[in-house]
Short mmCIF file of C-alpha atoms in Angstrom, two decimals:
data_model
loop_
_atom_site.label_atom_id
_atom_site.label_comp_id
_atom_site.label_asym_id
_atom_site.label_seq_id
_atom_site.Cartn_x
_atom_site.Cartn_y
_atom_site.Cartn_z
CA UNK A 135 89.51 -63.30 -68.75
CA UNK A 136 86.88 -65.78 -67.75
CA UNK A 137 86.72 -67.12 -71.31
CA UNK A 138 90.46 -67.92 -71.22
CA UNK A 139 90.10 -69.77 -67.95
CA UNK A 140 87.15 -71.75 -69.36
CA UNK A 141 89.20 -72.66 -72.46
CA UNK A 142 92.08 -73.69 -70.23
CA UNK A 143 89.76 -75.84 -68.17
CA UNK A 144 88.39 -77.49 -71.30
CA UNK A 145 91.88 -78.10 -72.61
CA UNK A 146 92.90 -79.67 -69.33
CA UNK A 147 89.76 -81.72 -69.33
CA UNK A 148 90.21 -83.04 -72.87
CA UNK A 149 93.93 -83.80 -72.28
CA UNK A 150 94.52 -87.57 -72.08
CA UNK A 151 95.60 -89.17 -68.83
CA UNK A 152 98.85 -90.56 -70.22
CA UNK A 153 101.20 -88.32 -72.20
CA UNK A 154 103.59 -89.88 -74.65
CA UNK A 155 107.20 -88.88 -74.75
CA UNK A 156 108.34 -86.05 -76.96
CA UNK A 157 108.40 -86.93 -80.69
CA UNK A 158 105.77 -89.68 -80.42
CA UNK A 159 102.11 -89.68 -81.10
CA UNK A 160 99.85 -89.69 -78.12
CA UNK A 161 98.17 -93.02 -77.56
CA UNK A 162 94.67 -93.43 -78.70
CA UNK A 163 91.96 -94.87 -76.54
CA UNK A 164 90.98 -98.38 -77.64
CA UNK A 165 87.57 -99.85 -77.04
CA UNK A 166 87.32 -102.42 -74.30
CA UNK A 167 87.20 -106.07 -75.30
CA UNK A 168 83.93 -107.83 -74.91
CA UNK A 169 82.96 -111.45 -75.13
CA UNK A 170 82.19 -111.15 -78.87
CA UNK A 171 85.36 -109.22 -79.82
CA UNK A 172 88.70 -110.88 -80.20
CA UNK A 173 92.08 -109.35 -80.75
CA UNK A 174 94.01 -110.23 -83.85
CA UNK A 175 96.75 -112.64 -83.04
CA UNK A 176 100.08 -111.29 -84.21
CA UNK A 177 103.08 -113.55 -84.53
CA UNK A 178 105.83 -112.89 -82.03
CA UNK A 179 108.32 -111.87 -84.70
CA UNK A 180 106.01 -109.28 -86.22
CA UNK A 181 104.95 -108.00 -82.81
CA UNK A 182 108.51 -107.29 -81.88
CA UNK A 183 109.35 -105.75 -85.32
CA UNK A 184 106.41 -103.39 -85.70
CA UNK A 185 105.90 -100.61 -83.16
CA UNK A 186 102.56 -100.74 -81.44
CA UNK A 187 100.60 -97.60 -80.76
CA UNK A 188 99.68 -96.62 -77.25
CA UNK A 189 96.20 -97.70 -76.24
CA UNK A 190 93.59 -95.07 -76.96
CA UNK A 191 90.97 -94.33 -74.36
CA UNK A 192 87.43 -93.34 -75.36
CA UNK A 193 86.87 -89.60 -75.68
CA UNK A 194 83.84 -88.12 -74.00
CA UNK A 195 81.04 -87.12 -76.39
CA UNK A 196 80.28 -83.83 -74.65
CA UNK A 197 82.73 -81.51 -72.97
CA UNK A 198 82.79 -81.67 -69.21
CA UNK A 199 81.23 -78.89 -67.28
CA UNK A 200 83.69 -76.33 -66.02
CA UNK A 201 84.62 -76.36 -62.35
CA UNK A 202 83.03 -73.56 -60.43
CA UNK A 203 85.40 -70.92 -59.20
CA UNK A 204 85.77 -71.02 -55.41
CA UNK A 205 84.29 -68.07 -53.61
CA UNK A 206 87.12 -66.51 -51.66
CA UNK A 207 86.37 -63.86 -49.07
CA UNK A 208 87.02 -60.33 -50.12
CA UNK A 209 90.32 -59.19 -48.79
CA UNK A 210 90.46 -55.63 -47.47
CA UNK A 211 93.48 -53.77 -48.57
CA UNK A 212 95.21 -52.28 -45.48
CA UNK A 213 97.75 -49.61 -46.05
CA UNK A 214 101.19 -50.64 -44.87
CA UNK A 215 102.38 -49.38 -41.47
CA UNK A 216 104.97 -46.71 -41.95
CA UNK A 217 108.38 -47.96 -40.80
CA UNK A 218 110.14 -45.71 -38.39
CA UNK A 219 113.69 -46.58 -37.47
CA UNK A 220 114.60 -46.77 -33.75
CA UNK A 221 116.61 -43.82 -32.71
CA UNK A 222 119.18 -44.38 -29.97
CA UNK A 223 121.83 -42.19 -28.51
CA UNK A 224 125.32 -43.15 -29.45
CA UNK A 225 127.73 -43.65 -26.53
CA UNK A 226 131.15 -42.21 -27.07
CA UNK A 227 133.90 -44.81 -26.92
CA UNK A 228 136.08 -44.82 -23.82
CA UNK A 229 139.75 -45.05 -24.07
CA UNK A 230 141.29 -48.09 -22.26
CA UNK A 231 144.30 -47.50 -20.15
CA UNK A 232 146.11 -50.52 -18.70
CA UNK A 233 146.64 -50.70 -14.93
CA UNK A 234 150.21 -49.92 -14.16
CA UNK A 235 151.71 -53.03 -12.55
CA UNK A 236 155.24 -52.92 -11.28
CA UNK A 237 157.55 -55.04 -13.34
CA UNK A 238 158.34 -58.34 -11.66
CA UNK A 239 161.10 -60.64 -12.56
CA UNK A 240 160.18 -64.32 -12.71
CA UNK A 241 162.27 -66.46 -10.34
CA UNK A 242 164.51 -68.93 -12.04
CA UNK A 243 163.05 -72.44 -12.24
CA UNK A 244 164.85 -74.87 -10.02
CA UNK A 245 164.38 -78.54 -10.61
CA UNK A 246 163.63 -80.48 -7.42
CA UNK A 247 166.06 -83.27 -6.65
CA UNK A 248 164.67 -86.78 -7.05
CA UNK A 249 163.31 -88.37 -3.86
CA UNK A 250 165.71 -91.02 -2.68
CA UNK A 251 163.25 -93.99 -2.64
CA UNK A 252 165.14 -97.25 -2.56
CA UNK A 253 163.63 -100.06 -4.57
CA UNK A 254 161.52 -102.38 -2.44
CA UNK A 255 159.95 -105.70 -3.28
CA UNK A 256 156.23 -105.80 -3.90
CA UNK A 257 154.41 -106.55 -0.64
CA UNK A 258 152.84 -109.94 -0.61
CA UNK A 259 149.32 -110.51 0.65
CA UNK A 260 149.47 -111.80 4.19
CA UNK A 261 147.97 -115.26 4.25
CA UNK A 262 146.35 -116.57 7.42
CA UNK A 263 148.31 -119.12 9.30
CA UNK A 264 147.43 -122.62 8.16
CA UNK A 265 146.33 -124.78 11.02
CA UNK A 266 146.39 -128.44 10.15
CA UNK A 267 143.03 -130.04 10.80
CA UNK A 268 143.12 -133.19 12.77
CA UNK A 269 140.94 -135.96 11.45
CA UNK A 270 139.88 -138.37 14.16
CA UNK A 271 139.52 -142.05 13.54
CA UNK A 272 136.34 -143.85 14.49
CA UNK A 273 137.90 -145.24 17.67
CA UNK A 274 139.07 -141.77 18.70
CA UNK A 275 135.60 -140.36 18.11
CA UNK A 276 134.06 -143.07 20.31
CA UNK A 277 136.61 -142.53 23.07
CA UNK A 278 136.04 -138.79 22.99
CA UNK A 279 132.24 -139.12 23.08
CA UNK A 280 132.26 -141.69 25.90
CA UNK A 281 134.81 -139.67 27.85
CA UNK A 282 132.67 -136.56 27.52
CA UNK A 283 129.65 -138.32 29.01
CA UNK A 284 131.70 -140.04 31.73
CA UNK A 285 133.18 -136.67 32.68
CA UNK A 286 129.67 -135.21 32.90
CA UNK A 287 128.55 -137.98 35.28
CA UNK A 288 131.75 -137.77 37.34
CA UNK A 289 131.41 -134.05 38.01
CA UNK A 290 127.70 -134.56 38.64
CA UNK A 291 128.73 -136.83 41.53
CA UNK A 292 131.31 -134.29 42.68
CA UNK A 293 128.74 -131.48 42.69
CA UNK A 294 126.21 -133.63 44.52
CA UNK A 295 128.73 -134.64 47.18
CA UNK A 296 130.05 -131.09 47.64
CA UNK A 297 126.60 -129.51 47.92
CA UNK A 298 125.48 -132.26 50.31
CA UNK A 299 128.52 -131.71 52.56
CA UNK A 300 128.00 -127.95 52.61
CA UNK A 301 124.30 -128.37 53.38
CA UNK A 302 124.96 -130.91 56.13
CA UNK A 303 127.63 -128.74 57.75
CA UNK A 304 125.36 -125.71 57.56
CA UNK A 305 122.49 -127.57 59.22
CA UNK A 306 124.81 -128.96 61.90
CA UNK A 307 126.23 -125.50 62.61
CA UNK A 308 122.76 -124.00 62.95
CA UNK A 309 121.70 -126.80 65.31
CA UNK A 310 124.79 -126.31 67.48
CA UNK A 311 124.20 -122.55 67.63
CA UNK A 312 120.65 -123.24 68.77
CA UNK A 313 121.97 -125.24 71.72
CA UNK A 314 121.74 -128.81 70.46
CA UNK A 315 124.46 -131.01 71.97
CA UNK A 316 127.26 -131.92 69.61
CA UNK A 317 126.92 -135.60 70.43
CA UNK A 318 123.38 -135.54 69.12
CA UNK A 319 124.26 -133.47 66.06
CA UNK A 320 126.99 -135.87 64.92
CA UNK A 321 125.06 -139.04 65.68
CA UNK A 322 123.81 -141.47 63.03
CA UNK A 323 120.20 -140.85 63.98
CA UNK A 324 120.53 -137.12 63.31
CA UNK A 325 122.31 -137.79 60.00
CA UNK A 326 119.50 -140.12 58.91
CA UNK A 327 116.90 -137.56 59.91
CA UNK A 328 118.40 -134.78 57.81
CA UNK A 329 119.70 -136.92 54.92
CA UNK A 330 116.48 -136.44 52.94
CA UNK A 331 116.63 -132.65 53.14
CA UNK A 332 120.35 -132.68 52.34
CA UNK A 333 119.73 -134.88 49.29
CA UNK A 334 117.01 -132.54 48.00
CA UNK A 335 119.34 -129.56 48.36
CA UNK A 336 122.06 -131.49 46.52
CA UNK A 337 119.59 -132.19 43.69
CA UNK A 338 119.05 -128.47 43.24
CA UNK A 339 122.80 -127.98 42.80
CA UNK A 340 122.94 -130.87 40.32
CA UNK A 341 120.07 -129.41 38.30
CA UNK A 342 121.92 -126.10 38.04
CA UNK A 343 125.08 -127.95 37.02
CA UNK A 344 123.31 -129.82 34.20
CA UNK A 345 121.59 -126.67 33.00
CA UNK A 346 124.94 -124.88 32.75
CA UNK A 347 126.94 -127.72 31.22
CA UNK A 348 124.35 -128.81 28.66
CA UNK A 349 122.37 -125.63 28.12
CA UNK A 350 122.21 -126.18 24.33
CA UNK A 351 121.27 -129.84 24.46
CA UNK A 352 118.15 -130.77 22.46
CA UNK A 353 116.67 -132.28 25.63
CA UNK A 354 115.80 -128.89 27.10
CA UNK A 355 114.09 -127.52 23.97
CA UNK A 356 110.39 -128.15 24.35
CA UNK A 357 110.83 -130.81 27.05
CA UNK A 358 107.23 -130.69 28.43
CA UNK A 359 105.80 -130.75 24.89
CA UNK A 360 108.03 -133.67 23.92
CA UNK A 361 106.98 -135.62 27.02
CA UNK A 362 103.32 -135.07 26.12
CA UNK A 363 103.97 -136.36 22.61
CA UNK A 364 105.69 -139.45 23.99
CA UNK A 365 102.57 -140.28 25.98
CA UNK A 366 100.77 -140.86 22.67
CA UNK A 367 103.71 -142.49 20.88
CA UNK A 368 104.39 -139.56 18.53
CA UNK A 369 107.60 -138.15 20.01
CA UNK A 370 110.68 -137.19 18.02
CA UNK A 371 113.05 -139.63 19.76
CA UNK A 372 110.70 -142.58 20.27
CA UNK A 373 107.73 -143.45 18.08
CA UNK A 374 106.27 -146.60 19.62
CA UNK A 375 103.11 -146.28 21.66
CA UNK A 376 103.16 -147.64 25.19
CA UNK A 377 100.57 -150.28 26.05
CA UNK A 378 99.57 -151.64 29.48
CA UNK A 379 101.04 -155.04 28.60
CA UNK A 380 104.45 -153.58 27.79
CA UNK A 381 104.40 -151.46 30.96
CA UNK A 382 103.57 -154.49 33.14
CA UNK A 383 106.26 -156.57 31.43
CA UNK A 384 108.82 -153.83 32.13
CA UNK A 385 107.76 -153.76 35.81
CA UNK A 386 108.12 -157.54 35.95
CA UNK A 387 111.65 -157.38 34.53
CA UNK A 388 112.68 -154.65 36.98
CA UNK A 389 111.33 -156.66 39.91
CA UNK A 390 113.07 -159.71 38.47
CA UNK A 391 116.34 -157.77 38.72
CA UNK A 392 115.61 -157.32 42.43
CA UNK A 393 115.50 -161.13 42.70
CA UNK A 394 119.06 -161.20 41.39
CA UNK A 395 119.95 -158.65 44.07
CA UNK A 396 118.24 -160.55 46.89
CA UNK A 397 119.01 -164.17 46.07
CA UNK A 398 122.36 -163.95 44.25
CA UNK A 399 124.30 -160.75 44.85
CA UNK A 400 123.59 -160.24 48.54
CA UNK A 401 124.47 -163.82 49.61
CA UNK A 402 127.64 -163.67 47.50
CA UNK A 403 128.71 -160.43 49.17
CA UNK A 404 128.02 -161.86 52.63
CA UNK A 405 130.14 -164.89 51.80
CA UNK A 406 133.06 -162.77 50.60
CA UNK A 407 132.82 -160.53 53.66
CA UNK A 408 133.00 -163.55 55.95
CA UNK A 409 136.19 -164.73 54.28
CA UNK A 410 137.99 -161.47 55.06
CA UNK A 411 136.26 -160.71 58.39
CA UNK A 412 134.46 -157.65 57.03
CA UNK A 413 130.89 -156.57 57.47
CA UNK A 414 129.17 -155.22 54.33
CA UNK A 415 127.44 -151.87 54.58
CA UNK A 416 125.34 -150.99 51.56
CA UNK A 417 123.64 -147.77 50.57
CA UNK A 418 120.26 -149.48 50.85
CA UNK A 419 120.75 -149.78 54.60
CA UNK A 420 121.14 -146.01 55.05
CA UNK A 421 118.19 -145.35 52.75
CA UNK A 422 115.98 -147.75 54.68
CA UNK A 423 117.02 -146.09 57.94
CA UNK A 424 116.00 -142.64 56.69
CA UNK A 425 112.82 -143.57 54.78
CA UNK A 426 110.68 -142.43 57.69
CA UNK A 427 111.10 -138.77 56.73
CA UNK A 428 109.01 -137.05 54.08
CA UNK A 429 112.08 -135.46 52.52
CA UNK A 430 113.67 -138.85 51.84
CA UNK A 431 110.41 -140.18 50.38
CA UNK A 432 110.30 -137.22 47.98
CA UNK A 433 113.95 -137.65 47.10
CA UNK A 434 114.05 -141.42 46.60
CA UNK A 435 110.54 -141.78 45.21
CA UNK A 436 110.12 -138.78 42.90
CA UNK A 437 112.82 -136.16 42.40
CA UNK A 438 115.80 -138.52 42.47
CA UNK A 439 114.41 -140.79 39.70
CA UNK A 440 113.49 -137.77 37.58
CA UNK A 441 117.00 -136.29 37.76
CA UNK A 442 118.66 -139.65 37.13
CA UNK A 443 116.53 -140.29 34.05
CA UNK A 444 117.23 -136.82 32.69
CA UNK A 445 120.95 -137.41 33.15
CA UNK A 446 121.38 -140.98 31.89
CA UNK A 447 118.46 -141.56 29.52
CA UNK A 448 117.96 -137.92 28.51
CA UNK A 449 121.54 -136.66 28.03
CA UNK A 450 124.02 -139.55 28.05
CA UNK A 451 122.15 -142.14 25.99
CA UNK A 452 121.10 -139.84 23.08
CA UNK A 453 124.68 -138.52 22.85
CA UNK A 454 125.95 -142.08 22.27
CA UNK A 455 123.05 -143.26 20.08
CA UNK A 456 124.87 -142.47 16.81
CA UNK A 457 127.35 -145.25 17.61
CA UNK A 458 124.59 -147.82 17.98
CA UNK A 459 121.34 -148.04 19.90
CA UNK A 460 122.37 -151.13 21.88
CA UNK A 461 125.76 -149.57 22.62
CA UNK A 462 124.13 -146.43 24.01
CA UNK A 463 121.72 -148.47 26.16
CA UNK A 464 124.46 -150.67 27.65
CA UNK A 465 126.96 -147.84 28.19
CA UNK A 466 124.40 -145.61 29.91
CA UNK A 467 123.36 -148.57 32.09
CA UNK A 468 126.99 -149.17 33.14
CA UNK A 469 127.44 -145.50 34.01
CA UNK A 470 124.11 -145.59 35.87
CA UNK A 471 125.24 -148.57 37.93
CA UNK A 472 128.65 -147.16 38.89
CA UNK A 473 127.00 -143.83 39.66
CA UNK A 474 125.49 -145.37 42.83
CA UNK A 475 129.01 -146.11 44.21
CA UNK A 476 127.78 -149.30 45.85
CA UNK A 477 128.63 -152.87 44.93
CA UNK A 478 125.21 -154.46 45.36
CA UNK A 479 123.08 -151.51 44.38
CA UNK A 480 125.39 -150.78 41.45
CA UNK A 481 125.01 -154.28 39.99
CA UNK A 482 121.24 -154.11 40.49
CA UNK A 483 121.16 -150.63 38.88
CA UNK A 484 122.94 -151.93 35.77
CA UNK A 485 120.18 -154.51 35.21
CA UNK A 486 117.47 -151.94 35.83
CA UNK A 487 119.27 -149.49 33.55
CA UNK A 488 119.07 -151.95 30.65
CA UNK A 489 115.28 -152.12 30.95
CA UNK A 490 114.90 -148.36 31.41
CA UNK A 491 117.24 -147.68 28.49
CA UNK A 492 115.24 -149.90 26.15
CA UNK A 493 111.97 -148.26 27.21
CA UNK A 494 113.42 -144.76 26.77
CA UNK A 495 114.82 -145.59 23.32
CA UNK A 496 111.66 -147.22 21.98
CA UNK A 497 108.78 -145.61 23.89
CA UNK A 498 110.14 -142.33 25.23
CA UNK A 499 111.80 -140.71 28.21
CA UNK A 500 108.49 -140.08 29.95
CA UNK A 501 107.87 -143.82 30.29
CA UNK A 502 111.33 -144.54 31.71
CA UNK A 503 110.67 -141.83 34.30
CA UNK A 504 107.28 -143.39 35.09
CA UNK A 505 108.83 -146.85 35.49
CA UNK A 506 111.63 -145.52 37.69
CA UNK A 507 109.15 -143.72 39.96
CA UNK A 508 106.91 -146.80 40.08
CA UNK A 509 109.80 -149.01 41.12
CA UNK A 510 111.18 -146.63 43.76
CA UNK A 511 107.97 -145.27 45.23
CA UNK A 512 105.41 -148.06 44.77
CA UNK A 513 107.44 -151.21 45.31
CA UNK A 514 110.43 -149.97 47.33
CA UNK A 515 108.46 -147.68 49.66
CA UNK A 516 104.71 -148.35 49.67
CA UNK A 517 104.95 -152.11 49.28
CA UNK A 518 107.61 -152.30 52.00
CA UNK A 519 105.40 -150.29 54.35
CA UNK A 520 102.49 -152.57 53.53
CA UNK A 521 104.52 -155.64 54.44
CA UNK A 522 105.53 -154.19 57.80
CA UNK A 523 101.90 -153.97 58.96
CA UNK A 524 101.24 -157.63 58.09
CA UNK A 525 101.90 -160.56 60.39
CA UNK A 526 105.25 -162.23 60.02
CA UNK A 527 103.86 -165.30 58.25
CA UNK A 528 101.91 -163.11 55.82
CA UNK A 529 105.02 -161.06 55.15
CA UNK A 530 106.97 -164.17 54.18
CA UNK A 531 104.18 -165.56 52.01
CA UNK A 532 103.48 -162.30 50.18
CA UNK A 533 107.09 -161.19 49.93
CA UNK A 534 108.64 -164.47 48.80
CA UNK A 535 105.61 -165.28 46.67
CA UNK A 536 106.01 -162.02 44.77
CA UNK A 537 109.75 -162.56 44.39
CA UNK A 538 109.26 -166.06 43.01
CA UNK A 539 106.44 -165.01 40.68
CA UNK A 540 108.30 -162.11 39.09
CA UNK A 541 111.54 -164.10 38.97
CA UNK A 542 110.02 -167.07 37.17
CA UNK A 543 107.98 -164.79 34.91
CA UNK A 544 111.04 -162.73 33.96
CA UNK A 545 113.08 -165.85 33.24
CA UNK A 546 110.35 -167.38 31.07
CA UNK A 547 109.89 -164.13 29.18
CA UNK A 548 113.60 -163.84 28.43
CA UNK A 549 113.77 -167.46 27.26
CA UNK A 550 110.69 -167.18 25.04
CA UNK A 551 111.77 -163.87 23.54
CA UNK A 552 115.42 -164.78 23.19
CA UNK A 553 115.32 -164.80 19.39
CA UNK A 554 113.58 -161.43 19.29
CA UNK A 555 116.12 -159.97 21.71
CA UNK A 556 119.01 -161.36 19.66
CA UNK A 557 117.46 -160.00 16.47
CA UNK A 558 117.06 -156.57 18.08
CA UNK A 559 120.70 -156.59 19.13
CA UNK A 560 121.84 -157.56 15.63
CA UNK A 561 119.69 -154.92 13.99
CA UNK A 562 121.05 -152.20 16.29
CA UNK A 563 124.60 -153.38 16.84
CA UNK A 564 127.58 -151.07 16.68
CA UNK A 565 130.47 -151.15 14.21
CA UNK A 566 133.43 -153.30 15.06
CA UNK A 567 135.77 -151.75 17.61
CA UNK A 568 133.16 -149.58 19.32
CA UNK A 569 133.16 -151.47 22.64
CA UNK A 570 136.97 -151.64 22.75
CA UNK A 571 137.20 -147.90 22.11
CA UNK A 572 134.67 -147.26 24.87
CA UNK A 573 136.55 -149.26 27.48
CA UNK A 574 139.81 -147.54 26.53
CA UNK A 575 138.44 -144.04 27.12
CA UNK A 576 140.51 -142.36 29.87
CA UNK A 577 137.63 -140.50 31.50
CA UNK A 578 135.46 -143.61 31.42
CA UNK A 579 138.14 -145.63 33.20
CA UNK A 580 138.77 -142.85 35.72
CA UNK A 581 135.08 -142.72 36.59
CA UNK A 582 134.83 -146.50 37.01
CA UNK A 583 137.99 -146.63 39.11
CA UNK A 584 136.91 -143.85 41.47
CA UNK A 585 133.44 -145.36 41.85
CA UNK A 586 134.87 -148.79 42.72
CA UNK A 587 137.35 -147.24 45.15
CA UNK A 588 134.60 -145.30 46.90
CA UNK A 589 132.38 -148.40 47.00
CA UNK A 590 135.09 -150.53 48.62
CA UNK A 591 136.03 -147.83 51.13
CA UNK A 592 132.48 -147.13 52.29
CA UNK A 593 130.97 -150.57 51.68
CA UNK A 594 132.87 -152.58 54.26
CA UNK A 595 133.55 -152.12 57.94
CA UNK A 596 135.70 -154.19 60.25
CA UNK A 597 133.95 -156.64 62.56
#
């Protein structure tokens, strides 16, 4: 048995690697070609005609050693487990008896009549009502913007007058209830004494009115922070930094406007009053009569200028700035002048409003407020009090000397800077038709007409 396996191994070992097909001789192993041996060159025709034997590989000289038989572990023969079939008890089949149902007859099928649905057109999607949009021309836009600001100033005056009347009547009623004679309560002296307090109360009502009407205006957003930025020339509305020279020049121009009031407007009004036998009565007379009270000093010197600058240079002028910087300055100055409802003071306020408007547009609102307070408190109040304590000759020298100095200085400055002023006006001029549209605004004309009417009614008395 082992000999047969050895012979089989030898036979397998001596068997060549490649086996020729059936009927052909197995290829013989040819010796490998070396550098000294060369194959015989056979012509291509003979090579294709004569069959070539398969290459013969060298046969080993000695038979290869037989492979050792692997040592398998001895398997233990286990007798098979006897198979025992599972025995189960057969269940006898049960007979099925159907449940006796009573016979039922199916009802006859009745076809339902068709639903009488009349043909209807397909519903169309409901489109929203088309509202034609009105496109305003440039003139209409200017009239609407100017009218909006004129209406704001007009109702500001109405609120101030109404609150002042209510406050004055309330104070008079309280004084009468306390036993004060009616003749004293309704006298001019009593009215001058309480006019400062009444004006301060009216300012509170005006502040509430502005806060309600222009609650979303950019002026109120970050106002203290914006004023601090304008002090250094880095504000959002104005970017030029204020210098002492510019501030003094602005003061000189404002005082120069007072020369126009004193030497031109006031004599002209006196001459016209003499022609018609009327005596002029200006608002400055009532203010001078009531300047002895602290309330009037606070109103005319501090809180009044602040509210006026917030209204005209803080709300009105920026709203009109998109139609031209010069247009907004001039229009706000005109509204500021007619706001005073006085002929002389109104003309003077227009000139002052031009200077304050330029300062607010170029240097910031905080500087126009500072200039307004300086003019009202320092020169109109403190300087006037200082003149009253001087001798009469000193009053004339100091007073007229100051008037002449600021008047001549203002005139020289305007003449020397005329080209610069004209260039500024050309660089910031409005489109053609802006001024005509402004002066055709209904609310603007209504405000000017009512202010002139009130000025003529209260500005003259019969002799």
